mmCIF file of C-alpha atoms in Angstrom:
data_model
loop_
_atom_site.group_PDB
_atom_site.id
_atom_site.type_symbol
_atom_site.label_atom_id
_atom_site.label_comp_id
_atom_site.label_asym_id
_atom_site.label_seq_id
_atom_site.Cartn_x
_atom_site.Cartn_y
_atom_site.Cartn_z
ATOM 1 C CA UNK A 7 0.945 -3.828 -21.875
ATOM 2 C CA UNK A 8 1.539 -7.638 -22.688
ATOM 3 C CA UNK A 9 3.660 -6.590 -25.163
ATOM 4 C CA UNK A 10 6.250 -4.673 -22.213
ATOM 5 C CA UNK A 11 5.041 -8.183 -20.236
ATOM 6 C CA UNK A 12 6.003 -10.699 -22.611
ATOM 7 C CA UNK A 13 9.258 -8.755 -23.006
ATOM 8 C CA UNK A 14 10.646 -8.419 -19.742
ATOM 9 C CA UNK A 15 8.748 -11.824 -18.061
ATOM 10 C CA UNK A 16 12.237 -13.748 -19.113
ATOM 11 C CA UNK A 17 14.425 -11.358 -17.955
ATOM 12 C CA UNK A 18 13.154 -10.451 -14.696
ATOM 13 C CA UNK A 19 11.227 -13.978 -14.184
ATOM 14 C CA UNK A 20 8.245 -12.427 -13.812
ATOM 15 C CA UNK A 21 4.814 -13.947 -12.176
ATOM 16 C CA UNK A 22 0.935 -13.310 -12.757
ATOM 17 C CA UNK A 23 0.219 -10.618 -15.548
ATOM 18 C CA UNK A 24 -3.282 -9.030 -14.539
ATOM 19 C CA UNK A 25 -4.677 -6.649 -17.723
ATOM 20 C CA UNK A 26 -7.371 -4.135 -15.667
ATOM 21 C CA UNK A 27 -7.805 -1.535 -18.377
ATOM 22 C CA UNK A 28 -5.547 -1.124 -22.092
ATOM 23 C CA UNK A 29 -3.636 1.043 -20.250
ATOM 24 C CA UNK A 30 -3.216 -0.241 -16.704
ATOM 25 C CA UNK A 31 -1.578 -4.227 -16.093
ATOM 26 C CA UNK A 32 -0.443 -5.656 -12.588
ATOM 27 C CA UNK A 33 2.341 -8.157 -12.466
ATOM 28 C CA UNK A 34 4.013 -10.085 -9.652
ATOM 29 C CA UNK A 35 7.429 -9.882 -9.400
ATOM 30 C CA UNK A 36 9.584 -11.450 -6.524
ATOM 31 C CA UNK A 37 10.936 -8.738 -3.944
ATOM 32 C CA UNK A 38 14.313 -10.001 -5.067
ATOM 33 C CA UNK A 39 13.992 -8.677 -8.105
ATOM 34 C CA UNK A 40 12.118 -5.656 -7.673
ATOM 35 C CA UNK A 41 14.688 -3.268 -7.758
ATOM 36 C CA UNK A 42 16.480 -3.991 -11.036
ATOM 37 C CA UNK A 43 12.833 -4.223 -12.648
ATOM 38 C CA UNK A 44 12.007 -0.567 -11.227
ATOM 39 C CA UNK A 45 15.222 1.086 -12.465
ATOM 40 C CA UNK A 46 14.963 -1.262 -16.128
ATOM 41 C CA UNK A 47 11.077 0.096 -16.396
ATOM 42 C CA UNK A 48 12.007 3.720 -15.408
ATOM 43 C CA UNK A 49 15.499 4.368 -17.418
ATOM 44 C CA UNK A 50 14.271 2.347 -20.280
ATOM 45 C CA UNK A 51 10.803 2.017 -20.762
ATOM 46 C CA UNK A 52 9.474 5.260 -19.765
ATOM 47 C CA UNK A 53 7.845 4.794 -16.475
ATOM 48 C CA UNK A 54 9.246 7.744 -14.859
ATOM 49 C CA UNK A 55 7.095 8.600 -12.309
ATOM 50 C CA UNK A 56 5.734 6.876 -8.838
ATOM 51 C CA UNK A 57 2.293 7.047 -8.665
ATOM 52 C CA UNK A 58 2.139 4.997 -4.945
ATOM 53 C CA UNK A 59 3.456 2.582 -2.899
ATOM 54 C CA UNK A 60 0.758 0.687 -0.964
ATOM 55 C CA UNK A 61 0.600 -2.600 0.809
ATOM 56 C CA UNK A 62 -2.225 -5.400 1.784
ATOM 57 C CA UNK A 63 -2.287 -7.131 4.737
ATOM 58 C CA UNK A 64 -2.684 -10.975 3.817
ATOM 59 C CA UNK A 65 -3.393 -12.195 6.882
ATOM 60 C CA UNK A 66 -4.713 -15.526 6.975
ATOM 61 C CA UNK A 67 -1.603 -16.063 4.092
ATOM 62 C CA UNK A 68 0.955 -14.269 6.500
ATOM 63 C CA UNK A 69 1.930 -12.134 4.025
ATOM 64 C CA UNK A 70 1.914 -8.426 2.643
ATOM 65 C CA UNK A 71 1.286 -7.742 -0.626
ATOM 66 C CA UNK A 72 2.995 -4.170 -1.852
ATOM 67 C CA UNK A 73 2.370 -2.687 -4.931
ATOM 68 C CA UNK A 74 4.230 -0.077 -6.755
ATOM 69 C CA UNK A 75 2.492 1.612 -9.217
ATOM 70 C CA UNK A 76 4.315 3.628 -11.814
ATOM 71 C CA UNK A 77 2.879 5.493 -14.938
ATOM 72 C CA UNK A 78 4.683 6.193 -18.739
ATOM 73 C CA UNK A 79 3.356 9.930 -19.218
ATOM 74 C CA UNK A 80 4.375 10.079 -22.776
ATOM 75 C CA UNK A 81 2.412 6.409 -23.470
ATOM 76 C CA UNK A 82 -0.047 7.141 -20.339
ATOM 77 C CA UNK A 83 -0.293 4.342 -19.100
ATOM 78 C CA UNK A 84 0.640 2.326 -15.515
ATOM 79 C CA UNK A 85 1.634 -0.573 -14.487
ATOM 80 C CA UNK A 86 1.370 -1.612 -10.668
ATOM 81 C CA UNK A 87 4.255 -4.257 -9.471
ATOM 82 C CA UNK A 88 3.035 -6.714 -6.765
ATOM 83 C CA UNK A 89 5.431 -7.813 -4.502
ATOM 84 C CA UNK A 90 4.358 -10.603 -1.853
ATOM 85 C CA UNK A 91 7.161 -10.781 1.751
ATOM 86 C CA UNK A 92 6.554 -12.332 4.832
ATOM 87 C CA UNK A 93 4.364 -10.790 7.211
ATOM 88 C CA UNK A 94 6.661 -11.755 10.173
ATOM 89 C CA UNK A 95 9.781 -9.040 10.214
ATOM 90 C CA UNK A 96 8.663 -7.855 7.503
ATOM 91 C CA UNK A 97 11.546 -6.167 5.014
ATOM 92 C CA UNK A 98 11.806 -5.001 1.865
ATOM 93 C CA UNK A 99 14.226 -3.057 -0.263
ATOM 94 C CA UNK A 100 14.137 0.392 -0.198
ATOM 95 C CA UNK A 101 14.013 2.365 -3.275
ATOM 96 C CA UNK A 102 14.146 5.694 -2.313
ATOM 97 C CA UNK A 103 17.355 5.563 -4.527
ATOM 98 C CA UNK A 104 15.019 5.645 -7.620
ATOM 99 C CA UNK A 105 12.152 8.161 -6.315
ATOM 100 C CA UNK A 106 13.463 10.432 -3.676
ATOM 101 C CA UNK A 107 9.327 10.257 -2.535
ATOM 102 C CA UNK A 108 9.626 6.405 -2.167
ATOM 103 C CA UNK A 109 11.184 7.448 1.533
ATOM 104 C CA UNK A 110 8.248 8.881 2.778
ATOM 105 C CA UNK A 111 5.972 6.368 1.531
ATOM 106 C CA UNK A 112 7.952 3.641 2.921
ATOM 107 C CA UNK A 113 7.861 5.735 6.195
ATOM 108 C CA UNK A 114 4.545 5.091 6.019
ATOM 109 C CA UNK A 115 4.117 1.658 5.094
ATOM 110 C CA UNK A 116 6.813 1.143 8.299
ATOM 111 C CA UNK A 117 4.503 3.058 10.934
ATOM 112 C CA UNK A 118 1.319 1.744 9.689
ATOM 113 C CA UNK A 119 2.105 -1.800 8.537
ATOM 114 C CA UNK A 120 5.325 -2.127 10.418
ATOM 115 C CA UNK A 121 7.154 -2.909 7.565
ATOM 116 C CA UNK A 122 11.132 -2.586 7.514
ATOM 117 C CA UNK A 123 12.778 -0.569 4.600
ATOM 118 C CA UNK A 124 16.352 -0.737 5.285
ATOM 119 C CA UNK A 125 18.451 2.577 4.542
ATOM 120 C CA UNK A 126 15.504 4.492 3.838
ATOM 121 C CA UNK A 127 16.194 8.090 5.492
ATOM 122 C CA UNK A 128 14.320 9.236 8.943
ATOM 123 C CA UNK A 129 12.691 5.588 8.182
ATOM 124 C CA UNK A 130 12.336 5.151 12.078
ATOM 125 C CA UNK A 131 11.560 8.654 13.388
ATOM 126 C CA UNK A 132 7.789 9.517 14.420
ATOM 127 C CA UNK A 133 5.387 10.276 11.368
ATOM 128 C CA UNK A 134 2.115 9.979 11.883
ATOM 129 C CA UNK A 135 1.637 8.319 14.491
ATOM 130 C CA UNK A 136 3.777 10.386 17.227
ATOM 131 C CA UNK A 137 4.876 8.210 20.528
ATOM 132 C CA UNK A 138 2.502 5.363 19.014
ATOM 133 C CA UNK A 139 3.389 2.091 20.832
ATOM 134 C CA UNK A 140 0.900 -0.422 20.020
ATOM 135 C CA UNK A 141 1.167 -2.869 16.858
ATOM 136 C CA UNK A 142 0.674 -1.074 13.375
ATOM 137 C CA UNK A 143 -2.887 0.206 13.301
ATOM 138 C CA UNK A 144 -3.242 -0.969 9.767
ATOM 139 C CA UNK A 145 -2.111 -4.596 10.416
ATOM 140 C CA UNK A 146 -5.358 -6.397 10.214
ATOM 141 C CA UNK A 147 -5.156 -8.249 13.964
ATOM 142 C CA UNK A 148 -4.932 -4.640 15.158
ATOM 143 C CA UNK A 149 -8.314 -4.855 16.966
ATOM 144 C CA UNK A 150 -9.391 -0.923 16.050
ATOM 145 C CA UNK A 151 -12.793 -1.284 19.018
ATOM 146 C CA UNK A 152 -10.533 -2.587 22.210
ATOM 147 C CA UNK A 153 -7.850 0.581 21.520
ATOM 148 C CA UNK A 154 -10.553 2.825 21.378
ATOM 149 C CA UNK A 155 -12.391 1.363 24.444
ATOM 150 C CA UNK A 156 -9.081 1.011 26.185
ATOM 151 C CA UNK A 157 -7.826 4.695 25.586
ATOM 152 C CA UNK A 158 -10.850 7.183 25.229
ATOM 153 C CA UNK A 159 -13.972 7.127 27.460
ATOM 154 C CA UNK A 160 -17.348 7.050 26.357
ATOM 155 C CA UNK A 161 -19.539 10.368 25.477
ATOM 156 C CA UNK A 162 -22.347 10.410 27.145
ATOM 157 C CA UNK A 163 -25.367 11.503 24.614
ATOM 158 C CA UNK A 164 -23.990 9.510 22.137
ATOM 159 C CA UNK A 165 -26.137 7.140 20.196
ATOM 160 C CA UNK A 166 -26.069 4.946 17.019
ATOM 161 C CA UNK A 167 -28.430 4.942 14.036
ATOM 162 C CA UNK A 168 -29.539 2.665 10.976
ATOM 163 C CA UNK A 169 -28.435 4.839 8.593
ATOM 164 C CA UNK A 170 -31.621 4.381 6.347
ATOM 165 C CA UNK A 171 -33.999 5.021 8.785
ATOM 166 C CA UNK A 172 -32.272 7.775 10.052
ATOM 167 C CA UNK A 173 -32.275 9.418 6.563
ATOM 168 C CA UNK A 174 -36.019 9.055 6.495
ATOM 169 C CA UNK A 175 -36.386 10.686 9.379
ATOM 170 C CA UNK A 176 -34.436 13.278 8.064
ATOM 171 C CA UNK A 177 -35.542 13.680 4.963
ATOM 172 C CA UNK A 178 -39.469 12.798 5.123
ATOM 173 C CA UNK A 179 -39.946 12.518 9.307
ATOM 174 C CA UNK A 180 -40.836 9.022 8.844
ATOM 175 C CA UNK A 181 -40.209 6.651 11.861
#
């Protein structure tokens, strides 16, 4: 994988190379020049198929971090392409030209993270989240406790645990 690295880092001006495994690397690539790098790894190095597209809120950075991961089945291996944009209006690329599946992932990553993918088919038509109209759930300022106490009513009955002593009880009828 440094090998691939070192060969396409002056090409595509590559950032950070991260080696998890032998057969699995990370590198940061600017979102400007994602797309050539995806269609250069895919029609010539042998990373045909998308494994995922996934992003990280960054918060405190005021970013999102995507990754594409991709995996050469004849070589089996992956690599995962980190791409950092601005968390404000966020936009990326799409690339649904190069995996037809890309679309619905970017769907997704648009009704989760609210994350623009321009051109990307049915890209703003309900898909999870039908008639949702708060911020992204996954954003990280989403506050998860004040939707829920704003928009379902407590049970009554309901009661929380410690886990571990509530597996005692179970399991030996300890207090």
């Amino acid at each position: 994988m440094q090998a691939l690295y070192d060969t396409l880092k002056p090409r595509f001006l590559l950032g950070e190379f991260t080696k998890q495994r032998d057969d699995l690397a990370f590198i940061t690539v600017e979102a400007v020049r994602l797309h050539a790098l995806l269609r250069h790894l895919r029609d010539q190095e042998g990373f045909t198929h998308l494994v995922l597209l996934t992003a990280v809120d960054w918060l405190e950075d005021g970013q999102f971090q995507l990754t594409y991961l991709l995996n050469n089945r004849a070589k089996r291996q992956d690599v995962g392409l980190r791409v950092l944009i601005a968390r404000d209006n966020a936009t990326m690329e799409s690339i649904h030209d190069l995996w037809a599946a890309a679309a619905t992932y970017q769907r997704e990553l648009r009704e989760m993270f609210g994350i623009d993918f321009p051109d990307s088919p049915r890209l703003h038509e309900d898909f999870i989240l039908e008639g949702w109209q708060d911020i992204p759930p996954y954003r990280r300022d989403f506050d998860t406790l004040k939707y829920a106490q704003e928009n379902y009513r407590d049970r009554p009955g309901r009661e929380t645990r410690d886990p571990a002593q509530h597996m005692k009880q179970q399991l030996y009828g300890e207090d």
